[in-house]
Amino acid sequence: AEKVLGYDLLSLCLEGPRDALDRTQHCQPAAPVGSVSPQVVERCVAAAGYSVGEFAALVFAGALGFAEALYAVKVRAEAMQKASEAVPSGMLSVVGRREANYKFACLEARKHCESLGIENPVCTVSNYLFPDSRVIAGHLQALEFLQENARKYYFKRTKMLPVSGAFHTRLMEPAVEPLAEVLKSIEIQKPLLCVYSNVDGKKYMHSKHIQKLLVKQVVSPVLWEQTMHSVYERKQGTEFPYTYEVGPGNQLGAILKQCNLKAWKQYKHVDALEDEEAADT
């Protein structure tokens, strides 16, 4: 990773500084590097990765080489960082009541931005997490409007995410071309096991499909809730597979619990650092 990126990623992850690690151009490469498990699970039936984690899932499935995937993530991260700096934008995590209408709330937030003189404002659902939970992304003024009017839209909780821009919206369009170019130069294989795409929640079919959807993912909402339904759909009485979340944090496990409690009962979090500490002792 250090050779591909040109800086000491391990040191940055372990020692910081935190504000440098939080920058899009650094945290995006860190996520898949910390999520690629060295042990190949031969009986694994499917893989999926959240946002930039999709690159780790594709490396795990043999579709992308580690170094090539990391270089593509480097280009993606730098381009998204640049796009973020062009417009004051961000992401707002929302937990809503059953009555919440996210599309209507976003429409009114865009109208508010237009009243402030912002042309072509962006405010849209960028991540579908679990029932009654979304991430809304767009211009900062739109997100501030939603926070101030949370009760009107039946939002129980709102929280700004510590990211620098409105990822998975059209504000990331400047990052599309650089990523498309680098993916054209990389050899992509058909995955050895099913990998599900964030763009439509369905399985990748072939290498061209992967190339196309990885680019589209930058400006498309992450359909994670829908992906969870696709991955765990099975006939009544069929056992659920073991599910492993690899890498830092267990947020995807928490989401799985909300989407499918039966599947979550077979869930385990694997922390790469814990494994290394166990090996050392």
PDB file of C-alpha atoms in Angstrom, residues 32-167:
ATOM      1  CA  PRO A  32     -10.227  -1.158   1.738  1.00  0.00           C
ATOM      2  CA  VAL A  33      -6.646  -1.845   2.912  1.00  0.00           C
ATOM      3  CA  GLY A  34      -7.996  -2.496   6.407  1.00  0.00           C
ATOM      4  CA  SER A  35     -10.798  -4.649   5.005  1.00  0.00           C
ATOM      5  CA  VAL A  36      -8.998  -7.165   2.767  1.00  0.00           C
ATOM      6  CA  SER A  37      -8.716 -10.341   4.778  1.00  0.00           C
ATOM      7  CA  PRO A  38      -5.534 -12.333   4.044  1.00  0.00           C
ATOM      8  CA  GLN A  39      -7.276 -15.640   4.731  1.00  0.00           C
ATOM      9  CA  VAL A  40      -9.207 -16.725   1.642  1.00  0.00           C
ATOM     10  CA  VAL A  41     -12.451 -18.288   2.811  1.00  0.00           C
ATOM     11  CA  GLU A  42     -12.942 -21.110   0.329  1.00  0.00           C
ATOM     12  CA  ARG A  43     -16.576 -21.683   1.202  1.00  0.00           C
ATOM     13  CA  CYS A  44     -17.550 -18.014   0.909  1.00  0.00           C
ATOM     14  CA  VAL A  45     -20.675 -17.589  -1.226  1.00  0.00           C
ATOM     15  CA  ALA A  46     -20.929 -13.802  -1.569  1.00  0.00           C
ATOM     16  CA  ALA A  47     -19.233 -10.494  -0.801  1.00  0.00           C
ATOM     17  CA  ALA A  48     -20.301  -6.864  -0.684  1.00  0.00           C
ATOM     18  CA  GLY A  49     -18.582  -3.637   0.287  1.00  0.00           C
ATOM     19  CA  TYR A  50     -20.063  -0.356   1.444  1.00  0.00           C
ATOM     20  CA  SER A  51     -19.069   2.548  -0.845  1.00  0.00           C
ATOM     21  CA  VAL A  52     -15.257   2.442  -1.236  1.00  0.00           C
ATOM     22  CA  GLY A  53     -15.367  -0.964   0.527  1.00  0.00           C
ATOM     23  CA  GLU A  54     -16.673  -2.386  -2.733  1.00  0.00           C
ATOM     24  CA  PHE A  55     -13.086  -2.332  -4.021  1.00  0.00           C
ATOM     25  CA  ALA A  56     -12.055  -4.573  -1.087  1.00  0.00           C
ATOM     26  CA  ALA A  57     -14.932  -6.967  -1.873  1.00  0.00           C
ATOM     27  CA  LEU A  58     -13.786  -7.188  -5.505  1.00  0.00           C
ATOM     28  CA  VAL A  59     -10.154  -7.814  -4.481  1.00  0.00           C
ATOM     29  CA  PHE A  60     -11.347 -10.550  -2.118  1.00  0.00           C
ATOM     30  CA  ALA A  61     -13.370 -12.124  -4.959  1.00  0.00           C
ATOM     31  CA  GLY A  62     -10.357 -12.129  -7.304  1.00  0.00           C
ATOM     32  CA  ALA A  63     -11.826  -9.576  -9.727  1.00  0.00           C
ATOM     33  CA  LEU A  64      -9.186  -6.915  -8.998  1.00  0.00           C
ATOM     34  CA  GLY A  65      -5.530  -7.149  -8.018  1.00  0.00           C
ATOM     35  CA  PHE A  66      -4.690  -5.517  -4.670  1.00  0.00           C
ATOM     36  CA  ALA A  67      -2.187  -2.946  -5.987  1.00  0.00           C
ATOM     37  CA  GLU A  68      -4.331  -1.996  -9.006  1.00  0.00           C
ATOM     38  CA  ALA A  69      -7.463  -1.629  -6.874  1.00  0.00           C
ATOM     39  CA  LEU A  70      -5.621   0.524  -4.354  1.00  0.00           C
ATOM     40  CA  TYR A  71      -4.273   2.757  -7.121  1.00  0.00           C
ATOM     41  CA  ALA A  72      -7.826   3.180  -8.474  1.00  0.00           C
ATOM     42  CA  VAL A  73      -9.008   4.085  -4.956  1.00  0.00           C
ATOM     43  CA  LYS A  74      -6.162   6.626  -4.686  1.00  0.00           C
ATOM     44  CA  VAL A  75      -7.286   8.306  -7.925  1.00  0.00           C
ATOM     45  CA  ARG A  76     -10.952   8.136  -6.828  1.00  0.00           C
ATOM     46  CA  ALA A  77     -10.187   9.630  -3.403  1.00  0.00           C
ATOM     47  CA  GLU A  78      -8.090  12.492  -4.732  1.00  0.00           C
ATOM     48  CA  ALA A  79     -10.696  13.362  -7.373  1.00  0.00           C
ATOM     49  CA  MET A  80     -13.529  13.244  -4.811  1.00  0.00           C
ATOM     50  CA  GLN A  81     -11.498  15.414  -2.419  1.00  0.00           C
ATOM     51  CA  LYS A  82     -11.062  17.971  -5.200  1.00  0.00           C
ATOM     52  CA  ALA A  83     -14.793  17.852  -6.056  1.00  0.00           C
ATOM     53  CA  SER A  84     -15.634  18.319  -2.361  1.00  0.00           C
ATOM     54  CA  GLU A  85     -13.488  21.441  -2.129  1.00  0.00           C
ATOM     55  CA  ALA A  86     -15.277  23.022  -5.119  1.00  0.00           C
ATOM     56  CA  VAL A  87     -18.692  23.268  -3.380  1.00  0.00           C
ATOM     57  CA  PRO A  88     -19.556  23.573   0.354  1.00  0.00           C
ATOM     58  CA  SER A  89     -21.414  20.293   0.748  1.00  0.00           C
ATOM     59  CA  GLY A  90     -21.779  17.380   3.141  1.00  0.00           C
ATOM     60  CA  MET A  91     -23.793  14.379   4.329  1.00  0.00           C
ATOM     61  CA  LEU A  92     -26.520  14.173   6.960  1.00  0.00           C
ATOM     62  CA  SER A  93     -27.447  10.908   8.665  1.00  0.00           C
ATOM     63  CA  VAL A  94     -31.196  10.748   9.348  1.00  0.00           C
ATOM     64  CA  VAL A  95     -33.336   8.357  11.379  1.00  0.00           C
ATOM     65  CA  GLY A  96     -36.973   9.060  10.551  1.00  0.00           C
ATOM     66  CA  ARG A  97     -40.385   8.069  11.798  1.00  0.00           C
ATOM     67  CA  ARG A  98     -42.597   5.872   9.641  1.00  0.00           C
ATOM     68  CA  GLU A  99     -44.307   9.005   8.290  1.00  0.00           C
ATOM     69  CA  ALA A 100     -41.050  10.552   7.052  1.00  0.00           C
ATOM     70  CA  ASN A 101     -41.021  11.457   3.355  1.00  0.00           C
ATOM     71  CA  TYR A 102     -37.363  11.918   2.438  1.00  0.00           C
ATOM     72  CA  LYS A 103     -37.945  12.913  -1.190  1.00  0.00           C
ATOM     73  CA  PHE A 104     -40.389  15.671  -0.198  1.00  0.00           C
ATOM     74  CA  ALA A 105     -37.982  16.936   2.488  1.00  0.00           C
ATOM     75  CA  CYS A 106     -35.150  17.075  -0.074  1.00  0.00           C
ATOM     76  CA  LEU A 107     -37.386  18.900  -2.557  1.00  0.00           C
ATOM     77  CA  GLU A 108     -38.222  21.588   0.014  1.00  0.00           C
ATOM     78  CA  ALA A 109     -34.544  21.878   0.995  1.00  0.00           C
ATOM     79  CA  ARG A 110     -33.629  22.453  -2.659  1.00  0.00           C
ATOM     80  CA  LYS A 111     -36.320  25.138  -2.926  1.00  0.00           C
ATOM     81  CA  HIS A 112     -34.842  26.789   0.165  1.00  0.00           C
ATOM     82  CA  CYS A 113     -31.414  26.807  -1.517  1.00  0.00           C
ATOM     83  CA  GLU A 114     -32.898  28.364  -4.655  1.00  0.00           C
ATOM     84  CA  SER A 115     -34.377  31.131  -2.484  1.00  0.00           C
ATOM     85  CA  LEU A 116     -30.812  31.807  -1.274  1.00  0.00           C
ATOM     86  CA  GLY A 117     -29.659  32.214  -4.879  1.00  0.00           C
ATOM     87  CA  ILE A 118     -27.971  28.788  -5.234  1.00  0.00           C
ATOM     88  CA  GLU A 119     -28.330  27.549  -8.817  1.00  0.00           C
ATOM     89  CA  ASN A 120     -29.042  23.863  -9.432  1.00  0.00           C
ATOM     90  CA  PRO A 121     -28.931  22.923  -5.733  1.00  0.00           C
ATOM     91  CA  VAL A 122     -28.292  19.315  -4.733  1.00  0.00           C
ATOM     92  CA  CYS A 123     -30.113  17.574  -1.884  1.00  0.00           C
ATOM     93  CA  THR A 124     -30.910  13.911  -2.283  1.00  0.00           C
ATOM     94  CA  VAL A 125     -30.820  10.531  -0.541  1.00  0.00           C
ATOM     95  CA  SER A 126     -27.270   9.231  -1.045  1.00  0.00           C
ATOM     96  CA  ASN A 127     -27.306   6.123   1.169  1.00  0.00           C
ATOM     97  CA  TYR A 128     -30.149   3.729   2.011  1.00  0.00           C
ATOM     98  CA  LEU A 129     -29.041   2.168   5.301  1.00  0.00           C
ATOM     99  CA  PHE A 130     -31.968   0.302   6.852  1.00  0.00           C
ATOM    100  CA  PRO A 131     -35.734   0.839   7.220  1.00  0.00           C
ATOM    101  CA  ASP A 132     -36.319   4.418   8.443  1.00  0.00           C
ATOM    102  CA  SER A 133     -32.647   5.384   8.109  1.00  0.00           C
ATOM    103  CA  ARG A 134     -31.069   7.325   5.262  1.00  0.00           C
ATOM    104  CA  VAL A 135     -28.102   9.546   4.551  1.00  0.00           C
ATOM    105  CA  ILE A 136     -29.022  12.738   2.728  1.00  0.00           C
ATOM    106  CA  ALA A 137     -26.275  14.596   0.862  1.00  0.00           C
ATOM    107  CA  GLY A 138     -25.999  17.924  -0.892  1.00  0.00           C
ATOM    108  CA  HIS A 139     -25.290  21.610  -0.397  1.00  0.00           C
ATOM    109  CA  LEU A 140     -24.586  22.516   3.232  1.00  0.00           C
ATOM    110  CA  GLN A 141     -27.402  25.085   3.237  1.00  0.00           C
ATOM    111  CA  ALA A 142     -29.893  22.327   2.315  1.00  0.00           C
ATOM    112  CA  LEU A 143     -28.670  20.051   5.098  1.00  0.00           C
ATOM    113  CA  GLU A 144     -28.812  22.877   7.647  1.00  0.00           C
ATOM    114  CA  PHE A 145     -32.405  23.574   6.535  1.00  0.00           C
ATOM    115  CA  LEU A 146     -33.335  19.908   7.126  1.00  0.00           C
ATOM    116  CA  GLN A 147     -31.774  19.928  10.594  1.00  0.00           C
ATOM    117  CA  GLU A 148     -33.652  23.099  11.539  1.00  0.00           C
ATOM    118  CA  ASN A 149     -36.953  21.652  10.251  1.00  0.00           C
ATOM    119  CA  ALA A 150     -36.407  18.046  11.401  1.00  0.00           C
ATOM    120  CA  ARG A 151     -39.714  17.834  13.313  1.00  0.00           C
ATOM    121  CA  LYS A 152     -41.735  19.017  10.316  1.00  0.00           C
ATOM    122  CA  TYR A 153     -40.347  16.127   8.219  1.00  0.00           C
ATOM    123  CA  TYR A 154     -40.735  13.504  11.006  1.00  0.00           C
ATOM    124  CA  PHE A 155     -36.975  13.089  11.462  1.00  0.00           C
ATOM    125  CA  LYS A 156     -36.240  11.629  14.909  1.00  0.00           C
ATOM    126  CA  ARG A 157     -32.472  12.145  14.740  1.00  0.00           C
ATOM    127  CA  THR A 158     -30.126  14.011  12.428  1.00  0.00           C
ATOM    128  CA  LYS A 159     -26.351  14.070  12.527  1.00  0.00           C
ATOM    129  CA  MET A 160     -23.786  15.606  10.201  1.00  0.00           C
ATOM    130  CA  LEU A 161     -21.218  13.014   9.091  1.00  0.00           C
ATOM    131  CA  PRO A 162     -17.482  13.774   9.372  1.00  0.00           C
ATOM    132  CA  VAL A 163     -16.900  13.802   5.601  1.00  0.00           C
ATOM    133  CA  SER A 164     -15.775  16.606   3.340  1.00  0.00           C
ATOM    134  CA  GLY A 165     -18.418  16.434   0.615  1.00  0.00           C
ATOM    135  CA  ALA A 166     -21.700  15.134  -0.808  1.00  0.00           C
ATOM    136  CA  PHE A 167     -20.541  11.687  -1.889  1.00  0.00           C
TER     137      PHE A 167
END
